[in-house]
Amino acid sequence: RGRVVLEHPMGRKFVSVCLGDDKPGDGLCLDDAGNVWIMESGNEKAGLEEALVGKNVAMIAVGGGEQYIALSEKDHVTPIEEASTADSIVAQLQEQIEIIKKEKSTSSTLSSNANELLTNLKNLLRHPSLLNSLFYDPANLNNLYHSLLTLPFQDELFKAIKSSIQSALDALYNSRMIYPESLHCFLHYLRFFDLTHSPPSLDPTGTTMQSLCESILSLPFEGYKNLQSLLRHYPPTLFQSMIVTPLLTQLDRSLHVDVDDDGVQHFTPTRKAAPVIATLLRWVYATAERHDLAPPQAFYVPSLSAESGIPIEVLYQDLRDATKTSAQGRLEFHITNFPFLIPPEQKRDLLQMENHVSMVQTAAERGMVVMPDSEGHAVLSFDPFFVLEVERGEEMLQMTFDAIAKASQKQLRKKLRIKFKNEEGVDAGGVIKEFFQLVSEELFSYGSGLWTSKYGDNVTWFNENTIILEDEKGEEGYERVGVIFGLALYNGVLLDVHFPLALYRKLLDLPLGLEDLIDDDIKKSLKQLLEYEGDDVEDIFCLFFEVSWMNLGCVETIPLKPNGGEIPVTSQNKEEYVILYVKWMLVDSIQPQWDAFQKGVDKIMDGASLNLFNPHELELLVVGTPDLDFDALRKNTEYEGGYTPETPVVKNLWKFISQADRTIQTQFLKFSTGSGRAPIGGLGKMDFKIQKHGLESMLPMSHTCFNTLLLPDYGEDYTILEERLGRAVGECEGFGLE
């Protein structure tokens, strides 16, 4: 709000000012003589009225419709002494805790020291103004909180905490809280609701937690912005432990569902608090994302995880209901409307279930078809698959394009099955993985002319040279790439492609900014332009509102706005220039190419719940992660046929993998699972089996459709396993019977 000089009417100095709530007469000022003055809050230039004289006031506190003072034995006070007064009050609480911890009473009745502590703690929490003044630094409150956790009477302690906070919230009802010094209490109260440490009896109905969240969410706009400013100054560790974790544990409890033997769902009494907790978490998440206070995984709710959470069928029904109520314009709480709370592996399973239902419905819509049986008689048959038969080699991609061109949208939205000509492999999941790996190699190569090579081998991006689109086949090419991209996503198969994050932001229809630029040199130059503070931008940078690029050896230039070639970039319009430049690079320059690509994707994925994912998660869903943690895979592996983790050949297998280079490790993964990349969540989230199979003279084999390695027992001889497994993973193309 800026700085305002507050002059003392009698020429002295003010050492402290508390504005409190936005009410007349709620602001207090303390001068260096220990006298208290009243002023109209929010109007520092208004008249001041002396309220307390000669009382040697050491500290003032205002907020929540309350005003508090602390007296000193000295005849005057300084700002440093005022701060030490607050510290001494906190120190007294810490001393009481240490005294109680040394008591050796076996009685179930609380000691006088314990009762005195509870009384002091109630007074502290019941009065927001006092709490605000004592704990400007959240670390001090966090220290007090952890000290309280060491006390033996936790049930009585948290019962007192809950009732005191509820009393404070009742007193704050309808208060207009807008100033930073009056808002600390809301964030401080959250700390006490961390169910990681507090007993389950804390707020069993969720009433107080609901009141706290509603109080924060109902703040005026000024209070909301100032509370956000307070959050920005939390250290990341305290932001997570004091703000995020309490909200997550409370939401986790409120979302808990018990399903009885009859399939009936039973919710907890705290369920009614879930909507406001989730809504407050959305605001906290946005703040964390904007100011880099916590990673996305810090917001995942345990009860929404695949391992120990709500059944995927329940979440899927919630997703369907959310879609239905949204289309009807009704406001109802659905947890899938808060996708940032759901771990990405669970969102992947949700999308796969949604896609599977779509496959079944599409196949059913096509109805029964008449097929001849083995004796030539006509019979009715249900065909759930879109079978794509291709031949390995140079013609595979063109055969794929031809089949896609002939197929209707409904056919493409059936479950995809791949058949390689002259091979006996039955596609139970493994063949389709290899198909998309092989197709990716040719589909996203620079030789197709669809992609530019100017960003290097590790980036796939649209070729903006318009000559590609002069022939209709160019636009058809992008559309067919989009269809194949969509088919892989629809069927849950990873692609080997290196699209930048900007593509996934575009797929999710999210805004693009400077950070999304692919060219690091251009990004750096534009940042330097924005950060330059001089008034001579026009002379230093010599830029105009136009952009130039090379097209087949010729320089092409277009204006970024009408007459842009005649408009210089200055300190006044440089932000506009950067916005238009980024828009041209990521949108306008490739618009026809992108429209064709997206048309192909939508042909498969139209209506799918891709908005469950953020751009990073969507990228992992499409291409997986190159980070291969084989130690996590080893811990997650199941064994069959008599093998255990201690079987000599199994121990030799993991030794081989740990000593192998990255190329061999990737080949092993591709040999065993059909893909050289880990799925979303990493190798530790992937089902993997090692099964005893075959004679010692045989090479290892695999069922890639089931992520199962078929490993003969080579005994304790490491050299045999090294030679046999090395040969197998190096020759892993083509399928026999799966």
XYZ file of C-alpha atoms in Angstrom:
738
model
C 0.000 0.000 0.000
C 3.041 2.263 -0.025
C 4.686 4.161 2.819
C 2.967 6.863 4.833
C 4.750 9.133 7.318
C 2.783 9.209 10.584
C 3.641 12.308 12.567
C 3.234 12.381 16.355
C 0.944 15.264 17.437
C 3.328 16.104 20.301
C 6.598 15.700 18.419
C 7.525 12.292 19.849
C 8.118 9.122 17.814
C 5.790 6.204 17.161
C 7.454 2.814 17.679
C 4.550 0.595 16.620
C 1.363 0.862 14.556
C -1.363 -1.815 14.282
C -4.180 -1.158 11.803
C -6.276 -4.203 12.729
C -9.577 -4.582 10.876
C -10.991 -2.004 8.510
C -13.172 -0.384 11.196
C -13.199 3.191 12.552
C -11.166 3.503 15.734
C -9.652 0.019 15.409
C -6.090 1.159 14.727
C -3.619 1.674 17.577
C -0.287 3.505 17.731
C 2.352 3.165 20.449
C 4.851 5.977 21.025
C 8.286 5.920 22.644
C 6.842 7.120 25.958
C 4.672 4.014 26.273
C 1.471 5.926 25.473
C -1.267 4.530 23.207
C -3.102 6.514 20.543
C -6.242 5.571 18.606
C -6.649 6.268 14.904
C -9.152 5.378 12.232
C -7.872 2.177 10.633
C -6.922 2.532 6.988
C -6.668 6.336 7.229
C -3.247 7.202 8.624
C -3.751 10.914 7.963
C -6.865 11.078 10.121
C -6.762 12.662 13.573
C -5.125 10.766 16.452
C -6.617 10.586 19.922
C -4.522 9.789 22.988
C -6.101 6.814 24.775
C -3.646 5.610 27.454
C -1.093 7.860 29.149
C 1.550 6.936 31.696
C 0.798 3.212 31.667
C 4.192 2.232 30.242
C 2.716 0.069 27.470
C 5.311 -2.279 25.955
C 3.287 -3.907 23.160
C 0.032 -3.425 21.272
C -2.017 -5.962 19.324
C -5.107 -5.383 17.191
C -7.343 -7.608 15.043
C -10.586 -9.530 14.998
C -12.429 -6.720 16.726
C -9.986 -6.890 19.665
C -7.281 -4.609 21.064
C -4.588 -5.845 23.455
C -1.747 -4.160 25.316
C 1.176 -5.464 27.376
C 2.508 -3.278 30.194
C 6.154 -2.746 31.172
C 7.770 -1.807 34.479
C 10.043 0.614 32.611
C 9.136 4.233 32.093
C 9.508 4.040 28.309
C 9.745 1.464 25.513
C 11.765 1.073 22.338
C 10.959 -0.939 19.213
C 13.561 -3.545 20.207
C 12.055 -3.854 23.674
C 8.601 -4.258 22.165
C 9.848 -7.215 20.103
C 11.540 -8.716 23.181
C 8.252 -8.458 25.073
C 6.600 -10.670 22.473
C 9.534 -13.089 22.605
C 9.304 -13.317 26.405
C 5.640 -14.328 26.272
C 6.471 -17.152 23.871
C 9.457 -18.114 26.032
C 7.179 -18.423 29.067
C 5.036 -20.951 27.206
C 8.134 -22.944 26.235
C 9.337 -22.901 29.872
C 5.962 -24.198 31.069
C 6.189 -27.055 28.580
C 9.659 -28.028 29.801
C 8.504 -27.974 33.439
C 5.537 -30.249 32.645
C 7.733 -32.695 30.748
C 9.883 -33.121 33.868
C 6.883 -33.949 36.062
C 6.588 -37.631 36.981
C 2.946 -37.734 37.992
C 1.075 -41.004 37.373
C -2.315 -39.466 38.092
C -4.870 -39.185 35.313
C -5.690 -35.706 36.603
C -3.799 -32.841 35.014
C -1.286 -31.038 37.216
C -1.638 -27.372 38.095
C 1.182 -26.570 35.659
C -0.619 -28.412 32.885
C -3.879 -26.605 33.600
C -2.064 -23.268 33.656
C -0.469 -24.026 30.296
C -3.831 -24.951 28.790
C -5.301 -21.703 30.090
C -2.462 -19.638 28.612
C -2.688 -21.518 25.320
C -6.463 -20.982 25.156
C -5.990 -17.257 25.733
C -3.376 -17.142 22.999
C -5.437 -18.964 20.391
C -8.762 -17.418 21.336
C -7.472 -13.910 20.628
C -6.263 -13.473 16.999
C -4.730 -10.074 17.703
C -2.418 -11.573 20.310
C -1.486 -14.487 18.050
C -0.734 -12.097 15.182
C 1.561 -9.950 17.315
C 3.502 -12.804 18.891
C 4.229 -14.837 15.772
C 5.304 -12.689 12.857
C 7.805 -15.430 12.024
C 5.955 -18.695 11.237
C 9.017 -20.673 12.342
C 8.403 -19.575 15.950
C 4.847 -20.909 15.885
C 6.084 -24.123 14.278
C 8.598 -24.564 17.112
C 5.870 -24.034 19.701
C 3.634 -26.531 17.902
C 6.300 -29.250 17.951
C 7.004 -28.540 21.619
C 3.319 -29.036 22.389
C 3.442 -32.418 20.651
C 5.866 -33.666 23.324
C 3.296 -33.255 26.105
C 1.645 -36.423 27.487
C -1.967 -35.135 27.509
C -2.566 -34.811 23.754
C -6.332 -35.408 23.823
C -6.947 -32.668 26.372
C -4.466 -30.398 24.594
C -6.048 -30.626 21.162
C -9.543 -30.423 22.593
C -8.545 -27.071 24.095
C -6.886 -26.008 20.818
C -9.983 -26.860 18.786
C -12.415 -25.042 21.087
C -10.190 -21.962 21.295
C -9.808 -21.683 17.521
C -13.560 -22.122 17.060
C -14.185 -19.290 19.558
C -11.759 -17.068 17.668
C -13.401 -17.827 14.327
C -16.834 -17.091 15.783
C -15.546 -13.706 17.000
C -14.065 -12.963 13.562
C -17.364 -13.638 11.792
C -18.292 -10.675 9.568
C -14.984 -8.900 10.368
C -13.474 -7.117 7.386
C -9.943 -8.515 7.508
C -7.709 -6.825 4.954
C -4.402 -5.821 6.568
C -1.412 -8.217 6.646
C -0.844 -7.819 10.399
C -4.384 -9.065 11.115
C -4.256 -12.064 8.754
C -1.396 -14.125 10.191
C -3.800 -15.914 12.538
C -5.563 -17.767 9.705
C -2.325 -19.353 8.524
C -1.224 -20.039 12.106
C -4.485 -21.838 12.927
C -3.983 -24.220 9.992
C -0.821 -25.573 11.635
C -2.786 -27.166 14.464
C -4.922 -29.302 12.135
C -2.138 -31.551 10.856
C -3.528 -35.049 11.418
C -0.041 -36.467 10.883
C 0.664 -35.517 14.501
C -2.620 -34.621 16.202
C -4.973 -37.286 17.628
C -7.866 -38.520 15.471
C -10.254 -36.965 17.977
C -9.300 -33.490 16.765
C -12.386 -31.870 15.224
C -14.127 -35.219 14.559
C -17.011 -33.637 12.637
C -14.835 -31.210 10.650
C -16.853 -28.216 11.855
C -13.920 -26.051 12.934
C -11.852 -26.899 9.862
C -14.806 -25.975 7.693
C -15.210 -22.650 9.553
C -11.511 -21.869 9.147
C -11.533 -22.561 5.403
C -14.734 -20.569 4.914
C -13.244 -17.626 6.850
C -10.233 -17.561 4.542
C -12.268 -18.020 1.363
C -14.658 -15.207 2.334
C -11.905 -12.602 2.771
C -12.321 -9.347 0.806
C -10.141 -9.013 -2.275
C -7.581 -6.855 -0.425
C -7.332 -9.426 2.369
C -7.003 -12.244 -0.143
C -4.083 -10.490 -1.876
C -2.350 -9.684 1.409
C -2.759 -13.247 2.664
C -1.199 -14.455 -0.571
C 1.674 -12.059 0.022
C 2.208 -13.565 3.484
C 2.314 -17.059 1.974
C 4.937 -15.986 -0.547
C 7.369 -15.277 2.287
C 7.063 -18.722 3.856
C 10.178 -20.873 3.376
C 9.196 -23.826 1.135
C 9.658 -26.369 3.941
C 7.352 -24.446 6.284
C 4.888 -23.740 3.479
C 4.487 -27.471 2.982
C 4.450 -28.533 6.636
C 2.370 -25.667 8.052
C -0.068 -24.989 5.195
C -0.231 -27.834 2.665
C 0.073 -30.883 4.917
C -2.658 -29.879 7.416
C -5.086 -29.211 4.572
C -4.181 -32.464 2.806
C -4.545 -34.625 5.921
C -7.919 -33.056 6.702
C -9.113 -33.564 3.125
C -7.785 -37.110 3.140
C -9.900 -37.887 6.210
C -12.998 -36.231 4.797
C -12.735 -38.200 1.525
C -12.413 -41.591 3.205
C -15.035 -44.060 2.007
C -15.868 -47.446 3.515
C -17.601 -49.941 1.245
C -19.501 -52.720 3.018
C -20.103 -56.259 1.784
C -23.212 -55.113 -0.082
C -21.270 -52.475 -2.000
C -22.827 -49.581 -0.078
C -20.552 -46.586 0.448
C -20.264 -45.034 3.913
C -18.739 -41.544 4.257
C -17.106 -39.970 7.310
C -18.822 -37.192 9.325
C -16.179 -34.758 8.071
C -17.326 -35.212 4.461
C -19.150 -31.874 4.499
C -15.847 -30.049 4.953
C -14.310 -31.535 1.802
C -15.590 -28.908 -0.701
C -14.155 -25.893 1.153
C -10.877 -27.672 1.978
C -10.395 -28.622 -1.673
C -11.288 -25.094 -2.800
C -8.773 -23.568 -0.390
C -6.159 -26.065 -1.555
C -6.753 -24.955 -5.145
C -5.866 -21.398 -4.128
C -2.812 -22.586 -2.160
C -1.721 -24.724 -5.129
C -1.955 -21.745 -7.496
C 0.169 -19.684 -5.094
C 2.738 -22.468 -4.804
C 2.915 -22.890 -8.575
C 3.292 -19.160 -9.192
C 6.033 -18.650 -6.596
C 7.754 -22.067 -6.656
C 6.879 -22.895 -3.040
C 6.083 -26.595 -3.447
C 6.243 -29.223 -6.215
C 2.999 -30.674 -7.655
C 3.521 -33.983 -5.857
C 3.274 -32.191 -2.509
C -0.472 -31.811 -3.173
C -1.329 -35.440 -3.934
C -3.966 -36.760 -1.507
C -3.081 -40.240 -0.127
C -6.676 -41.505 -0.306
C -6.675 -40.749 -4.040
C -3.605 -42.891 -4.762
C -3.842 -46.195 -6.603
C -2.232 -48.209 -3.789
C -4.411 -47.429 -0.780
C -7.037 -45.018 -1.930
C -10.551 -44.718 -3.231
C -11.325 -47.496 -5.763
C -10.779 -46.403 -9.346
C -14.404 -47.308 -10.120
C -15.607 -44.775 -7.537
C -13.352 -42.083 -8.981
C -14.522 -42.875 -12.497
C -18.154 -42.504 -11.439
C -17.230 -39.175 -9.833
C -15.657 -38.104 -13.134
C -18.776 -39.036 -15.079
C -21.012 -37.233 -12.583
C -18.768 -34.143 -12.716
C -19.044 -34.049 -16.511
C -22.817 -34.436 -16.338
C -23.403 -31.761 -13.669
C -21.090 -29.340 -15.490
C -23.039 -29.799 -18.722
C -26.263 -29.137 -16.818
C -24.843 -25.997 -15.206
C -25.244 -27.364 -11.660
C -22.766 -26.724 -8.854
C -21.836 -29.892 -7.007
C -18.658 -31.079 -5.335
C -16.684 -33.660 -7.298
C -13.101 -34.431 -6.391
C -12.179 -34.948 -10.048
C -12.819 -31.224 -10.524
C -9.612 -30.793 -8.487
C -7.210 -32.898 -10.587
C -4.085 -31.392 -9.000
C -4.941 -33.463 -5.902
C -4.906 -36.763 -7.811
C -1.580 -38.590 -8.414
C -0.755 -38.895 -12.142
C -0.816 -42.719 -12.118
C -4.402 -42.620 -10.879
C -5.319 -40.044 -13.520
C -3.779 -42.307 -16.144
C -5.957 -45.189 -14.923
C -9.004 -42.902 -14.990
C -8.311 -41.940 -18.604
C -7.699 -45.569 -19.576
C -11.001 -46.602 -17.996
C -12.758 -43.765 -19.810
C -11.141 -44.834 -23.090
C -12.042 -48.486 -22.509
C -15.692 -47.581 -21.939
C -15.580 -45.531 -25.143
C -14.119 -48.511 -27.035
C -16.877 -50.817 -25.839
C -19.620 -48.302 -26.565
C -18.236 -47.619 -30.049
C -18.070 -51.327 -30.853
C -21.630 -51.842 -29.536
C -22.925 -48.940 -31.651
C -21.668 -50.740 -34.752
C -23.841 -53.654 -33.701
C -23.566 -57.294 -34.648
C -22.062 -58.217 -37.988
C -22.685 -61.284 -40.170
C -19.561 -63.446 -40.438
C -19.068 -66.907 -42.047
C -18.060 -69.688 -39.673
C -15.560 -72.472 -40.466
C -18.223 -74.365 -42.448
C -19.347 -71.347 -44.441
C -22.535 -70.707 -42.501
C -23.515 -67.099 -41.749
C -23.401 -66.269 -38.030
C -23.752 -63.097 -36.000
C -20.518 -61.850 -34.507
C -19.489 -58.926 -32.287
C -16.313 -57.214 -33.521
C -14.685 -55.123 -30.750
C -11.373 -54.428 -32.533
C -9.951 -52.222 -35.245
C -7.363 -54.587 -36.704
C -4.439 -52.967 -38.495
C -2.389 -55.412 -40.571
C 0.987 -54.094 -41.684
C 4.247 -55.412 -43.041
C 7.626 -54.621 -41.573
C 9.909 -52.494 -43.699
C 9.768 -49.317 -45.712
C 6.068 -49.633 -46.561
C 4.813 -50.005 -42.978
C 4.096 -46.317 -42.397
C 2.348 -45.874 -45.747
C 0.257 -48.994 -45.095
C -0.717 -47.469 -41.765
C -1.668 -44.170 -43.410
C -3.745 -45.979 -46.042
C -5.632 -47.984 -43.411
C -6.325 -44.845 -41.368
C -7.586 -42.995 -44.435
C -10.058 -45.791 -45.226
C -11.308 -46.230 -41.653
C -14.223 -44.283 -40.216
C -13.926 -42.401 -36.936
C -16.004 -45.076 -35.188
C -13.681 -47.809 -36.422
C -10.634 -45.909 -35.182
C -12.206 -45.540 -31.738
C -12.407 -49.291 -31.254
C -9.589 -51.053 -29.442
C -6.574 -51.232 -31.758
C -4.964 -54.551 -32.597
C -1.831 -54.893 -34.711
C -1.040 -57.841 -36.981
C 2.368 -58.106 -38.602
C 2.142 -60.035 -41.868
C 3.836 -63.461 -41.836
C 4.253 -63.361 -38.029
C 2.333 -65.487 -35.543
C 2.371 -62.985 -32.671
C -1.019 -62.492 -31.043
C -1.475 -58.883 -29.967
C -2.307 -59.004 -26.271
C -0.465 -55.741 -25.764
C 3.117 -56.479 -26.727
C 2.809 -56.287 -30.518
C 1.106 -52.887 -30.377
C 3.961 -51.539 -28.251
C 6.532 -52.574 -30.847
C 4.377 -51.217 -33.663
C 4.283 -47.724 -32.194
C 8.016 -47.846 -31.479
C 8.744 -48.712 -35.122
C 6.259 -46.186 -36.496
C 7.673 -43.424 -34.297
C 11.129 -43.825 -35.816
C 9.858 -42.945 -39.285
C 6.864 -40.782 -38.400
C 8.887 -38.180 -36.492
C 12.043 -38.210 -38.601
C 13.197 -34.985 -40.264
C 13.169 -36.787 -43.595
C 9.372 -36.580 -43.674
C 9.637 -32.798 -44.138
C 6.968 -32.273 -41.483
C 9.404 -31.338 -38.727
C 12.096 -28.714 -38.466
C 15.661 -29.661 -37.588
C 16.714 -26.212 -36.390
C 16.200 -27.085 -32.716
C 18.440 -30.165 -32.792
C 17.888 -33.904 -32.640
C 16.152 -33.860 -29.255
C 13.258 -31.579 -30.227
C 10.400 -32.382 -32.604
C 8.542 -29.286 -33.796
C 6.407 -28.307 -36.749
C 8.133 -27.102 -39.902
C 6.828 -23.569 -40.407
C 7.928 -23.374 -44.052
C 4.621 -23.053 -45.867
C 5.838 -24.857 -48.984
C 5.025 -28.094 -47.166
C 1.340 -27.204 -47.215
C 1.177 -26.224 -50.883
C 0.252 -29.829 -51.612
C -2.834 -31.186 -49.840
C -0.746 -34.189 -48.802
C 1.209 -31.948 -46.448
C -1.882 -31.057 -44.452
C -3.086 -34.653 -44.634
C 0.311 -35.716 -43.279
C -0.087 -33.639 -40.134
C -3.636 -34.893 -39.666
C -2.524 -38.515 -39.967
C 0.290 -37.893 -37.501
C -2.365 -36.498 -35.158
C -4.471 -39.631 -35.611
C -1.514 -41.920 -34.800
C -0.638 -39.715 -31.816
C -4.249 -39.986 -30.649
C -4.363 -43.745 -31.222
C -1.295 -44.261 -29.023
C -2.793 -42.098 -26.285
C -6.211 -43.751 -26.635
C -4.755 -47.263 -26.398
C -2.324 -46.422 -23.598
C 0.907 -46.980 -25.565
C 4.038 -44.841 -25.273
C 5.466 -42.972 -28.276
C 9.112 -42.256 -29.013
C 8.795 -38.545 -29.796
C 10.474 -35.410 -28.461
C 7.805 -32.727 -28.510
C 8.542 -29.726 -26.257
C 6.249 -28.852 -23.372
C 4.635 -26.135 -25.501
C 2.835 -28.798 -27.550
C 1.185 -30.269 -24.474
C 0.157 -26.800 -23.309
C -1.448 -26.252 -26.717
C -3.270 -29.597 -26.499
C -4.689 -28.528 -23.129
C -5.606 -25.103 -24.528
C -3.426 -23.336 -21.942
C -1.858 -19.917 -22.524
C 1.686 -19.805 -23.853
C 4.402 -17.493 -22.609
C 8.053 -16.611 -22.913
C 9.145 -19.691 -20.937
C 7.525 -21.925 -23.569
C 9.826 -20.760 -26.373
C 11.892 -23.606 -27.777
C 14.895 -21.584 -28.943
C 16.989 -20.844 -25.844
C 18.939 -18.059 -27.560
C 15.782 -16.185 -28.570
C 14.319 -16.725 -25.111
C 17.463 -15.294 -23.517
C 17.453 -12.273 -25.841
C 13.815 -11.462 -25.134
C 14.429 -11.742 -21.396
C 17.324 -9.299 -21.704
C 15.033 -6.918 -23.574
C 12.389 -7.090 -20.831
C 14.939 -6.683 -18.038
C 16.699 -3.719 -19.655
C 15.830 -0.606 -17.612
C 17.269 2.113 -19.809
C 15.221 4.531 -21.916
C 17.371 3.907 -25.016
C 15.871 0.520 -25.988
C 15.375 1.722 -29.555
C 19.071 2.597 -29.966
C 20.488 -0.398 -28.089
C 18.363 -3.238 -29.506
C 17.428 -1.780 -32.921
C 14.247 -3.866 -33.184
C 10.989 -3.350 -35.055
C 7.623 -5.087 -34.794
C 8.532 -7.710 -37.372
C 10.098 -11.150 -37.499
C 12.465 -12.702 -40.018
C 13.417 -16.312 -40.710
C 15.114 -18.450 -43.346
C 12.901 -20.340 -45.779
C 14.799 -22.568 -48.226
C 17.802 -20.258 -48.181
C 15.803 -17.039 -48.510
C 15.057 -14.506 -45.792
C 11.357 -13.924 -45.208
C 9.974 -11.113 -43.068
C 6.450 -10.439 -41.821
C 5.110 -7.710 -39.520
C 3.896 -8.650 -36.053
C 1.203 -5.965 -36.308
C 0.001 -3.606 -39.089
C 2.958 -1.528 -40.346
C 5.152 -3.345 -37.833
C 8.252 -2.861 -39.970
C 7.974 0.874 -39.338
C 7.287 0.681 -35.578
C 10.442 0.570 -33.417
C 10.535 -1.365 -30.153
C 10.861 1.042 -27.216
C 10.831 0.867 -23.432
C 7.108 1.653 -23.569
C 6.054 -1.122 -25.985
C 8.661 -3.846 -25.442
C 6.220 -6.034 -23.463
C 3.784 -5.949 -26.379
C 6.607 -6.886 -28.756
C 7.559 -9.930 -26.667
C 3.938 -11.095 -26.437
C 3.459 -10.816 -30.207
C 6.819 -12.461 -30.934
C 6.034 -15.454 -28.721
C 2.582 -15.740 -30.282
C 4.056 -15.769 -33.766
C 6.695 -18.384 -32.880
C 4.356 -20.822 -31.148
C 0.985 -20.122 -32.783
C 0.772 -18.034 -35.938
C 3.804 -19.451 -37.773
C 2.482 -23.028 -37.592
C -1.279 -22.461 -37.490
C -2.246 -24.589 -40.537
C 0.093 -27.382 -39.467
C -1.248 -27.317 -35.918
C -4.893 -27.216 -37.002
C -4.372 -30.339 -39.124
C -2.502 -32.141 -36.332
C -5.128 -31.270 -33.729
C -7.901 -32.356 -36.091
C -6.283 -35.785 -36.211
C -5.877 -35.979 -32.427
C -9.496 -34.896 -31.883
C -10.700 -37.594 -34.267
C -9.601 -40.071 -31.588
C -9.548 -38.146 -28.305
C -12.495 -35.769 -28.690
C -14.384 -35.713 -25.397
C -11.578 -37.373 -23.422
C -10.728 -35.953 -20.003
C -7.253 -34.720 -20.878
C -7.877 -31.708 -18.639
C -7.165 -33.998 -15.700
C -3.481 -33.611 -16.521
C -1.095 -30.691 -16.344
C 1.338 -30.307 -19.280
C 4.162 -32.190 -17.555
C 1.872 -35.093 -16.680
C 0.439 -35.242 -20.188
C 3.964 -35.418 -21.595
C 4.750 -38.352 -19.285
C 1.508 -40.016 -20.344
C 2.499 -39.779 -24.025
C 6.223 -40.564 -23.943
C 6.877 -41.936 -20.468
C 10.001 -40.967 -18.584
C 13.590 -41.632 -19.692
C 14.610 -41.881 -16.030
C 15.050 -45.606 -15.501
C 15.235 -46.515 -11.820
C 15.940 -50.239 -11.954
C 16.328 -50.392 -8.187
C 12.677 -49.315 -7.909
C 11.764 -51.949 -10.528
C 13.626 -54.636 -8.578
C 11.709 -53.784 -5.388
C 8.408 -53.950 -7.281
C 9.103 -57.212 -9.150
C 7.039 -60.360 -8.562
C 8.477 -63.857 -9.008
C 6.826 -67.028 -10.293
C 7.740 -70.663 -10.926
C 9.812 -71.046 -7.760
C 12.029 -67.988 -8.169
C 12.617 -65.606 -5.247
C 14.798 -62.493 -4.890
C 17.483 -64.753 -3.401
C 17.593 -67.275 -6.255
C 21.179 -67.170 -7.692
C 20.100 -66.561 -11.292
C 17.785 -63.741 -10.164
C 20.600 -62.101 -8.206
C 22.832 -62.420 -11.263
C 20.124 -60.824 -13.417
C 19.964 -57.694 -11.268
C 23.773 -57.615 -11.142
C 23.839 -57.680 -14.956
C 21.361 -54.784 -15.162
C 23.104 -52.672 -12.538
C 26.469 -53.035 -14.322
C 25.080 -52.476 -17.830
C 25.329 -49.153 -19.623
C 22.280 -47.079 -20.465
C 21.913 -48.570 -23.958
C 21.804 -52.156 -22.660
C 19.412 -51.177 -19.857
C 17.056 -49.595 -22.386
C 17.289 -52.684 -24.609
C 16.510 -54.923 -21.642
C 13.436 -52.865 -20.801
C 12.294 -52.916 -24.413
C 12.885 -56.690 -24.604
C 10.895 -57.322 -21.408
C 8.064 -54.810 -21.733
C 7.959 -53.664 -25.360
C 9.045 -50.108 -24.529
C 12.398 -48.570 -23.686
C 10.865 -45.914 -21.427
C 9.199 -46.029 -18.030
C 5.482 -45.274 -17.744
C 4.097 -42.325 -15.813
C 5.132 -42.776 -12.189
C 8.389 -44.511 -13.098
C 9.510 -48.145 -13.109
C 8.493 -48.511 -9.474
C 4.852 -48.109 -10.521
C 5.038 -50.701 -13.312
C 3.914 -54.316 -12.880
C 6.840 -56.620 -13.684
C 7.323 -60.363 -13.291
C 10.225 -62.769 -13.619
C 9.051 -66.306 -14.321
C 11.085 -69.516 -14.330
C 10.811 -70.944 -17.830
C 12.729 -73.124 -20.269
C 15.889 -75.186 -20.310
C 19.344 -73.920 -19.410
C 20.331 -74.146 -23.076
C 17.609 -71.667 -24.107
C 17.756 -67.895 -24.336
C 15.482 -65.766 -22.125
C 12.130 -64.817 -23.660
C 9.371 -62.436 -22.686
C 5.655 -61.782 -22.728
C 5.826 -58.052 -23.402
C 2.049 -57.784 -23.238
C 2.235 -58.811 -19.574
C 5.649 -57.276 -18.727
C 6.933 -60.767 -17.917
C 10.516 -61.988 -18.369
C 10.802 -65.740 -18.996
C 14.164 -66.643 -17.518
C 15.745 -70.137 -17.586
C 17.603 -71.160 -14.448
C 21.277 -70.703 -15.353
C 22.352 -71.442 -11.806
C 25.120 -69.504 -10.125
C 27.283 -69.030 -13.224
C 27.124 -65.306 -13.982
C 28.939 -65.633 -17.326
C 26.183 -67.864 -18.733
C 23.453 -65.380 -17.801
C 25.526 -62.477 -19.116
C 26.026 -64.175 -22.509
C 22.464 -65.487 -22.932
C 20.634 -62.387 -21.731
C 22.982 -60.133 -23.699
C 22.154 -62.008 -26.899
C 18.426 -61.937 -26.175
C 18.127 -58.197 -25.537
C 20.293 -57.419 -28.564
C 18.048 -59.361 -30.913
C 14.633 -58.336 -29.593
C 12.723 -57.459 -32.779
C 9.871 -59.590 -34.079
C 7.311 -61.763 -32.370
C 6.701 -65.421 -32.125
C 3.688 -66.707 -30.216
C 2.913 -64.358 -27.309
